[in-house]
C-alpha angles and dihedrals in degrees: 000000000000123000103221091191092067115098112272092356114173127220102249133153096198099076121114121274114262117241120242089248091056091048090049090054091048093050099038117145117248107271095215099051117109089205130000126189117195129176127214115204141153127218135187120233090261094052103263116147092192143020118214087351096304135093096212096085089061094049135091139201092266091046089055091049089055090045089055092045093053090051090047090058099042131094092205138011113215116203138166120248093240090056090049089056098042098042096040095237119210130186117286111256133219114252121201093216090065098036098096093043092050093047091051089052092050093248129142122248094273138006121268118244113231115193119204113211138151096191101038087221091163135142100234091190092069119110087246086074103025102041110028120144086212117030114263115238128213120210116200141141130270088246095057117119106294094212092056092047088052092047092051092049091046087055089056097257117142108232117199120198110221103163142041095231128039093283126078119250102227096213092048091049091054092048094045093053091046090053087059091055093260096125100140096075130183127186121196095186142195107229095258093053093046089048090055093050090047094049090049089051088233096127116102101176141015121206102195127184113203106208117208090231138107121213107169109190124096103289118153121259117245090270124038131174141056115007128232122244087238128015115260112240121229129186126219111254100174142348127200130180134204128164092341094310116121118211109198132180120201127185126202112256 
C-alpha cells in the first residue's frame, strides 16, 4: 500500500501490505474531540455507492481491512435499518489485534451497533439482537409505532428516542450516544442515513474508498436525501493506494 500523503509518493500497487496496527494509527480518532462522527463508504468511479443494492461488489480485501480497522477503533457503529437488512448485519466481534488499544482507551471489547429506524421493521430473532457481545441499540423517534417500540423492549433491546416524530433527528442521535460515553462514532450508511447526517451538518469525517470500477445503472450515490443550501467543505487528511483503490480520509473544515 502506498501512502499518497508522503512527499513525492508514487502510485504503486506493489508495496507491502500495511499491518492492522499501522492502519489503526493512521485512522486514529482525534484525542481532543468530545464527540466525533466519521462515515466509511465506498464509491465506484462513476459515483455509485452500491451495486445490486449492496456495497460489497465495489470492495476489495484492503477495503475490508480498513473497514475492520475503523470498527476496531469505534465505540459505536451507526447504521440504517435498510442497510442492516440488505447487508445481513451481524454483531460486531472482539478482535485480539485491537484488544490492548481498546482497553487503553477505556473501550469495551467491541463497538455497539446502533440501528436508526422510524418504523422499527426489524427481525428481533436475528443474532444482531439475540447474540451481541455488546447490546445492540435502536434509535428511533417518539412518534414511532408504540407497539413495535414495546415489542423491541420486551425482547430486551434498548430503544433510544432521538426525535419528536417517527424519524430520528441526526444531531440528537449523535448527542444521545455521546451522553452514553459512545463518542467515537462510525456510520456505515446507507446512503439515506449518510445524507441525513450530511444535511444536519453532523458529519465530522468521511473515509471514502474510491473503487476502480464502473457500474452504470441508477444506483444511489454514497449520500442521498435533502440538499444543503451550500456544499459543506472538507479537507483531505490522508490518502492511501492499493491495487488501484484509493482510500481517502476527509475532515470537515
